mmCIF file of C-alpha atoms in Angstrom:
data_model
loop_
_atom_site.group_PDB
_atom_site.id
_atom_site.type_symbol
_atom_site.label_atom_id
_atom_site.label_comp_id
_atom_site.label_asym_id
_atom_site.label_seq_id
_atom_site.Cartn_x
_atom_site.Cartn_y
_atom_site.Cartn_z
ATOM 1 C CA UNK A 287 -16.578 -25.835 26.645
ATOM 2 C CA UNK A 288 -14.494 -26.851 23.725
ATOM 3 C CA UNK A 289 -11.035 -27.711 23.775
ATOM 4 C CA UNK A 290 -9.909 -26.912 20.079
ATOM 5 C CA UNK A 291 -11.016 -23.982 18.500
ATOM 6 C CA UNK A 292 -10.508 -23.921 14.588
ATOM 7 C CA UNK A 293 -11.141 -19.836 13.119
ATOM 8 C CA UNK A 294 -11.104 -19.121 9.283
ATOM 9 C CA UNK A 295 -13.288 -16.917 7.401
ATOM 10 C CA UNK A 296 -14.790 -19.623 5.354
ATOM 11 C CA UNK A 297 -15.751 -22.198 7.146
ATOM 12 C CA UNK A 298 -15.742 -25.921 6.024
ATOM 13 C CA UNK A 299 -19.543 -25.286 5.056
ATOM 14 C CA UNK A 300 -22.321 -23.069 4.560
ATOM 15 C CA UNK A 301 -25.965 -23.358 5.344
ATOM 16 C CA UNK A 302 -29.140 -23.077 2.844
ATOM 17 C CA UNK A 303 -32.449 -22.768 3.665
ATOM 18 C CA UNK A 304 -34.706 -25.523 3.038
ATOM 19 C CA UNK A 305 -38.518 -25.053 1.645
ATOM 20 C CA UNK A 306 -39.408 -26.001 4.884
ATOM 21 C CA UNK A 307 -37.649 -23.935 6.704
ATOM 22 C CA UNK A 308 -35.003 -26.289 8.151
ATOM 23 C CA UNK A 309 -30.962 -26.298 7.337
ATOM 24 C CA UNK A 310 -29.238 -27.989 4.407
ATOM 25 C CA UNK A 311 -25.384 -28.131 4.990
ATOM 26 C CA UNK A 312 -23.293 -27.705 1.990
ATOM 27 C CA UNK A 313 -19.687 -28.065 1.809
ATOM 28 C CA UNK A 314 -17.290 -25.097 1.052
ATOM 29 C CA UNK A 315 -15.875 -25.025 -2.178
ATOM 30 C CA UNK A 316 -11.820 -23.804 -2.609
ATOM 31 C CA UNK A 317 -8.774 -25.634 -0.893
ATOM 32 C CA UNK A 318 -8.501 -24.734 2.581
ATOM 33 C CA UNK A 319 -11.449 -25.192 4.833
ATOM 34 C CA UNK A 320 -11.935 -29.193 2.697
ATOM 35 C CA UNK A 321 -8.063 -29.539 3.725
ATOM 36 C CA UNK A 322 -7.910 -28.236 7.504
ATOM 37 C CA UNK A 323 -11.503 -30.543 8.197
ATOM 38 C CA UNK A 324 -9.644 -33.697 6.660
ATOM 39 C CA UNK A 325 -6.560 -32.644 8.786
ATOM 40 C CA UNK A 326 -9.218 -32.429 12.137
ATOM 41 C CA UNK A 327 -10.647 -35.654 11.094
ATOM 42 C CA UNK A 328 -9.945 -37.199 14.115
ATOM 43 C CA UNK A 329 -10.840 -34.058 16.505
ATOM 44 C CA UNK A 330 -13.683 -32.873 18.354
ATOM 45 C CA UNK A 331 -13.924 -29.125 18.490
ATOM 46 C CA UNK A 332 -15.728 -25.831 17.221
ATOM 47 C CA UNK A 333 -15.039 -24.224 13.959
ATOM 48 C CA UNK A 334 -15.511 -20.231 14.091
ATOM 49 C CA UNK A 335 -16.498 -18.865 10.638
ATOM 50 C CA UNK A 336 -18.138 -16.133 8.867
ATOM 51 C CA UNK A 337 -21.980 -16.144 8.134
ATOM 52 C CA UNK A 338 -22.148 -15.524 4.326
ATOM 53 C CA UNK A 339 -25.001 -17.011 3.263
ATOM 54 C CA UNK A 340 -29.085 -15.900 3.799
ATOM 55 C CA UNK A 341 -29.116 -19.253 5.929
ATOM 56 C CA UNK A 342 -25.634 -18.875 7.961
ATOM 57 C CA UNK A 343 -26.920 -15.363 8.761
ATOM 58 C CA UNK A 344 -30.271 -16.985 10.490
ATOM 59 C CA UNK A 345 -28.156 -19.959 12.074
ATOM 60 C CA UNK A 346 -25.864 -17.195 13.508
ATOM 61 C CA UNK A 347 -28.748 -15.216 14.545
ATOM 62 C CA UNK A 348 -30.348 -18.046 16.775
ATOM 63 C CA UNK A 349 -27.495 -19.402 17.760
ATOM 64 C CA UNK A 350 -27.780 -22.591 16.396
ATOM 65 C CA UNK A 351 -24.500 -24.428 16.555
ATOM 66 C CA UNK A 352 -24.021 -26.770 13.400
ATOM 67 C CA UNK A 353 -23.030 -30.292 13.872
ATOM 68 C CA UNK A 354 -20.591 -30.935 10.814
ATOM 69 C CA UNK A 355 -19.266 -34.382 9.374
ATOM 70 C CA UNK A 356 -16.193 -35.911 11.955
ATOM 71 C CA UNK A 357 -17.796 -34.398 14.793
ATOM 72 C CA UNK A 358 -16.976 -30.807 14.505
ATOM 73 C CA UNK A 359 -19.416 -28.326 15.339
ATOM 74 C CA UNK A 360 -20.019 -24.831 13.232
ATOM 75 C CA UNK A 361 -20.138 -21.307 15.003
ATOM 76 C CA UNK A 362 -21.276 -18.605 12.610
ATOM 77 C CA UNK A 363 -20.177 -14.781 13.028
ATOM 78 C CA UNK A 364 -22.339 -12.459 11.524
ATOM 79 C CA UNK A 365 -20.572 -9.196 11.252
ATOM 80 C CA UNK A 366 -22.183 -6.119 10.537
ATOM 81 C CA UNK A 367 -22.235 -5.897 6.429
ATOM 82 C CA UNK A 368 -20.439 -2.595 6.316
ATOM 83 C CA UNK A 369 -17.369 -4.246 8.848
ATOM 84 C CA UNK A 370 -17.142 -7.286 6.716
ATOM 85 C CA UNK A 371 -16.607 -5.638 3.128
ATOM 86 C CA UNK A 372 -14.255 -2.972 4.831
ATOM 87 C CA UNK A 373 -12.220 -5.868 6.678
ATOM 88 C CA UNK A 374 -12.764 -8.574 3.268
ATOM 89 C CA UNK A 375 -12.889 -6.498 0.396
ATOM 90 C CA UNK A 376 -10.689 -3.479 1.436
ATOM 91 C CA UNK A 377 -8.248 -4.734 3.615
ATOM 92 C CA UNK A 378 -7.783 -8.868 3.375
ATOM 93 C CA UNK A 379 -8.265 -9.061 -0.388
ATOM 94 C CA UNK A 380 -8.040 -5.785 -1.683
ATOM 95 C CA UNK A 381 -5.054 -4.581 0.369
ATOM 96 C CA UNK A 382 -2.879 -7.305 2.073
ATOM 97 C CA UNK A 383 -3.142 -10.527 -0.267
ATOM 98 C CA UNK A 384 -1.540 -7.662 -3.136
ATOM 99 C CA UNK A 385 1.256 -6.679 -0.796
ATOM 100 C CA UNK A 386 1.691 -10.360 0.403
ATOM 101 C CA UNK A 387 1.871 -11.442 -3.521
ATOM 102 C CA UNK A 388 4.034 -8.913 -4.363
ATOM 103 C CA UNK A 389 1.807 -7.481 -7.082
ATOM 104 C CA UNK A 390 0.973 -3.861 -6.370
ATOM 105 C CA UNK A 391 1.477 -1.272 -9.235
ATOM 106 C CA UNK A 392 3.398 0.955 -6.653
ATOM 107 C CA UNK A 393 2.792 4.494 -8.713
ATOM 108 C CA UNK A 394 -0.905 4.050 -7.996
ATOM 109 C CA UNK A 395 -2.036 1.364 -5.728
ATOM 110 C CA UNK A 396 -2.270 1.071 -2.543
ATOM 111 C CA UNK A 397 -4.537 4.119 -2.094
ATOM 112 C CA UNK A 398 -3.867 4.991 1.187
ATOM 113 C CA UNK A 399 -6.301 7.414 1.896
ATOM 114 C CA UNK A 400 -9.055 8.625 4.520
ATOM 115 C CA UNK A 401 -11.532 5.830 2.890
ATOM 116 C CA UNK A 402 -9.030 3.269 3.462
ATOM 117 C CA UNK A 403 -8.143 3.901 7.167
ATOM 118 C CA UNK A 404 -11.688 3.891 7.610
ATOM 119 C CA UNK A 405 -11.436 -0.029 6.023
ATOM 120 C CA UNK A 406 -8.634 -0.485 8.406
ATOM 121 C CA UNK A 407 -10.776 0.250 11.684
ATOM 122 C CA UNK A 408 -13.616 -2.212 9.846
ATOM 123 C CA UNK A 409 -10.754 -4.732 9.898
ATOM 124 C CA UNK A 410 -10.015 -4.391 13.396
ATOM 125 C CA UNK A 411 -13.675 -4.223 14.485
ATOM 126 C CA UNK A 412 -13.720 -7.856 12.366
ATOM 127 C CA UNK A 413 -11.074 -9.167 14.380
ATOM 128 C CA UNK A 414 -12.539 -7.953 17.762
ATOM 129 C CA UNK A 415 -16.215 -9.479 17.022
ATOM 130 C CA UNK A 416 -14.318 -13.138 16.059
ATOM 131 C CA UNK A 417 -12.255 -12.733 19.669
ATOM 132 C CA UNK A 418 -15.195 -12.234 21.521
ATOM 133 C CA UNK A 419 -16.805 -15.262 20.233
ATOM 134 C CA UNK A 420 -13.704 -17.423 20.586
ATOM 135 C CA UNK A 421 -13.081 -16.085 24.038
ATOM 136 C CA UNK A 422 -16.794 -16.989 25.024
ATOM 137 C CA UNK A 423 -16.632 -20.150 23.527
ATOM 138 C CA UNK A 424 -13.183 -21.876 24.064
ATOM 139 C CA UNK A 425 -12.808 -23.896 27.331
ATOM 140 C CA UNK A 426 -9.693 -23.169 29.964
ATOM 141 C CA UNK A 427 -6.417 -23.452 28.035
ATOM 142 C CA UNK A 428 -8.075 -24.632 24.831
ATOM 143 C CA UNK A 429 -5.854 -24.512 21.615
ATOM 144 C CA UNK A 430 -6.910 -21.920 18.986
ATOM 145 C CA UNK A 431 -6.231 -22.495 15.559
ATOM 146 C CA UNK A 432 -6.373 -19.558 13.601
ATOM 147 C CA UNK A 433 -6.028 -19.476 9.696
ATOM 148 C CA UNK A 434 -4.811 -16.632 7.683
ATOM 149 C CA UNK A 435 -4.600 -13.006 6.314
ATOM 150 C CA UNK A 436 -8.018 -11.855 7.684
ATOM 151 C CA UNK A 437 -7.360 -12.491 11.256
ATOM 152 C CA UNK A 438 -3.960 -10.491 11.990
ATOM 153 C CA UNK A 439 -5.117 -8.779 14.996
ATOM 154 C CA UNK A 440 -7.107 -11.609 16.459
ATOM 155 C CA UNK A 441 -4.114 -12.787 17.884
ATOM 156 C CA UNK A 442 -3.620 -9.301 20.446
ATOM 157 C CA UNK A 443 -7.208 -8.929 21.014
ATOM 158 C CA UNK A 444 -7.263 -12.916 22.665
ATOM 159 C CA UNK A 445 -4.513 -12.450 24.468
ATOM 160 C CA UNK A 446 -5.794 -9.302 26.340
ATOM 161 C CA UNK A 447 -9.345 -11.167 26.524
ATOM 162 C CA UNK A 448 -8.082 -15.116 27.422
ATOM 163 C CA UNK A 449 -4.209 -15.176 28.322
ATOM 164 C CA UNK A 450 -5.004 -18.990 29.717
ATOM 165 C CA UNK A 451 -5.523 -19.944 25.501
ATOM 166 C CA UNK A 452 -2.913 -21.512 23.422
ATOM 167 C CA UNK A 453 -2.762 -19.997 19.917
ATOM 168 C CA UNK A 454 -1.326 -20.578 16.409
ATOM 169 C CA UNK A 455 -1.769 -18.679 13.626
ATOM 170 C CA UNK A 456 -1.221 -20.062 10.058
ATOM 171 C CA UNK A 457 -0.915 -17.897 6.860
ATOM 172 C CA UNK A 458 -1.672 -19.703 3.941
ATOM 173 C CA UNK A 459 -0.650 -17.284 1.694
ATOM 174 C CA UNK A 460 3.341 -15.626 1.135
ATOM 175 C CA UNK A 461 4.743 -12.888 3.410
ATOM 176 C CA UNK A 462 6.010 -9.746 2.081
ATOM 177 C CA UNK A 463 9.947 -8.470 3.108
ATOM 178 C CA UNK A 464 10.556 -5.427 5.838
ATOM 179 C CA UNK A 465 11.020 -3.761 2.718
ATOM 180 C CA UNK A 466 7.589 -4.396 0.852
ATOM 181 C CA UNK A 467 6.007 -3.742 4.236
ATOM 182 C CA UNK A 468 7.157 -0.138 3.662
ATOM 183 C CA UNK A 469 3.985 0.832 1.708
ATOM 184 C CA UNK A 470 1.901 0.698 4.693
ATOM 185 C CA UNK A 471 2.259 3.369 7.296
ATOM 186 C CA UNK A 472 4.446 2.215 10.012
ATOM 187 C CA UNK A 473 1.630 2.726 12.806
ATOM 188 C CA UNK A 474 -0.134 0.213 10.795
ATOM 189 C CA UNK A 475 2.742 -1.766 10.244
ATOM 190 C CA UNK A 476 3.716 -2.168 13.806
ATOM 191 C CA UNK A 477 0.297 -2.910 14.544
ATOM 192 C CA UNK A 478 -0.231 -5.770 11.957
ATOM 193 C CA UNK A 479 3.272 -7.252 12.769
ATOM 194 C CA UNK A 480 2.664 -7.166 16.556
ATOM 195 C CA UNK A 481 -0.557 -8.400 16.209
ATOM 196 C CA UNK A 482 0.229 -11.150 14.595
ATOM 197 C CA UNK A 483 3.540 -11.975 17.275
ATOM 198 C CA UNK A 484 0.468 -11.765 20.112
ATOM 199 C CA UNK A 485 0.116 -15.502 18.985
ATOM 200 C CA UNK A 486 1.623 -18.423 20.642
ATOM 201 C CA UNK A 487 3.106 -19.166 17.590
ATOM 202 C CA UNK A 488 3.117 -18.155 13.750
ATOM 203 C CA UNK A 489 3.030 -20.765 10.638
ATOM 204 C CA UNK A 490 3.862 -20.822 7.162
ATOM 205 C CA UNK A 491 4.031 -22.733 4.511
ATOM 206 C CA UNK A 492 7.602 -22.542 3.389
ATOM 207 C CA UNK A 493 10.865 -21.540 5.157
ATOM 208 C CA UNK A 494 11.522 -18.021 2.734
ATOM 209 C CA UNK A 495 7.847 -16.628 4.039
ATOM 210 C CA UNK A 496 8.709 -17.571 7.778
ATOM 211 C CA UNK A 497 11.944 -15.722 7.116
ATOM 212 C CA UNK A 498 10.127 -12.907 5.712
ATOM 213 C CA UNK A 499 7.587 -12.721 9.047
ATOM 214 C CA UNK A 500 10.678 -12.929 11.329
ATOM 215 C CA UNK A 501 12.531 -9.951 9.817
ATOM 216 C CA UNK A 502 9.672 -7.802 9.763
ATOM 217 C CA UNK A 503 9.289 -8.284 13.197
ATOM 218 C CA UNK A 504 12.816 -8.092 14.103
ATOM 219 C CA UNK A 505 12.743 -4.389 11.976
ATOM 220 C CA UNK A 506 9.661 -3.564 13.685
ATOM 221 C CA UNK A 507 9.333 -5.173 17.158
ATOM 222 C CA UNK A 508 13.213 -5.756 17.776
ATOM 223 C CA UNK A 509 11.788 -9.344 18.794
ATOM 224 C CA UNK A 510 11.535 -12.868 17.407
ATOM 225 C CA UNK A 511 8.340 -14.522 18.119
ATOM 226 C CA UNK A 512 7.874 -17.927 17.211
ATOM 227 C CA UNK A 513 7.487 -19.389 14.044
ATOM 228 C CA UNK A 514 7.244 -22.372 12.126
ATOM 229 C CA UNK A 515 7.038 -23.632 8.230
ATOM 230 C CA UNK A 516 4.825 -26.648 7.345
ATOM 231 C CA UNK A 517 3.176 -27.200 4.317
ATOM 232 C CA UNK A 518 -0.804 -27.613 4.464
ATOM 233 C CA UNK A 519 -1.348 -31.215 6.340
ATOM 234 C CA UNK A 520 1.549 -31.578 8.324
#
């Protein structure tokens, strides 16, 4: 069983299918999953991801595990279609990286309507299919590593299934005030703030969007979890 558990939604590569019928790995583009493999350079452990490509969806789907460069292996999730666009497009991307940025036009968006709490259960159904996989794969008291917006709730739904795991979660991305939070019901609210305190510990990259986690929790939860600023590498 594996000792370190790294989650993301992209993963540090993706898998194409060869003529033959056999895997070609291909490193991820973007900044993150290149940085956080560097940073594990010198660790042995499993990397969680999404399965996004035609070949990641077969890998998943025979349960291949990948061996990557430095030793780390590759686990592949492959989430129903309709979960993964509700939980990606609707909610990560389309919902909380706006609110997180700061850049909603407030007199029209966020749409907060039947369509979208529908999203919001696809988000949470996301979350519970990654937590079953880490809490199947991860040895006794392994350290999880979980990395940003899309995995929220991951952090409640491993403590419930594995209380013996140690887990971070790092947001790689701003965090909006108590007072941004406001344009999300406060059910939801609660649940995403709570969610996220379920972890061992929370990271960010600066000491304002730590701040900014901590109050919303202290607004909402009337508790101060533990968190942390680092920037990426540290």
């Amino acid at each position: 069983m594996n000792e370190l558990v790294v989650v993301s939604n992209r993963g540090p590569a993706s898998l194409a299918l060869a003529p033959d019928g056999s895997f070609e790995v291909r490193h991820a583009a973007g900044g993150l999953a290149p940085s956080l493999l560097h940073a594990l350079s010198d660790a042995q452990g499993l990397w969680v991801a999404s399965a996004m490509t035609e070949g990641d969806r077969k890998a998943a789907s025979e349960g291949l595990p990948t061996e990557l460069v430095r030793g780390t292996n590759l686990r592949l999730v492959d989430v129903p279609a309709e979960v993964s666009d509700a939980a990606y497009r609707v909610i990560a991307n389309g919902t909380l990286w706006f609110l997180f940025h700061g850049l909603f036009d407030l007199t029209r968006r966020p749409a907060l309507d039947r369509r979208w709490h529908e999203a919001w259960e696809g988000y949470r159904e996301f979350n519970r299919c990654f937590a079953r996989e880490v809490a199947g794969s991860a040895g006794e008291g392994a350290t999880v590593v979980v990395n940003d917006y899309h995995f929220f709730l991951l952090g409640r739904e491993l403590a419930e299934l594995r209380p013996d795991l140690r887990t971070v979660h790092f947001t790689h991305t701003p965090f909006c005030s108590p007072e941004e939070l406001r344009v999300l019901p406060r059910a939801i609210a609660r649940e995403l703030v709570g969610s996220l305190a379920s972890y061992g510990a929370c990271g960010f990259h600066t000491d304002r969007w730590a701040d900014a986690y901590r109050r919303c929790a202290d607004h909402l939860l009337k508790t101060s979890p533990v968190v942390f600023s680092a920037p990426l590498g540290t």
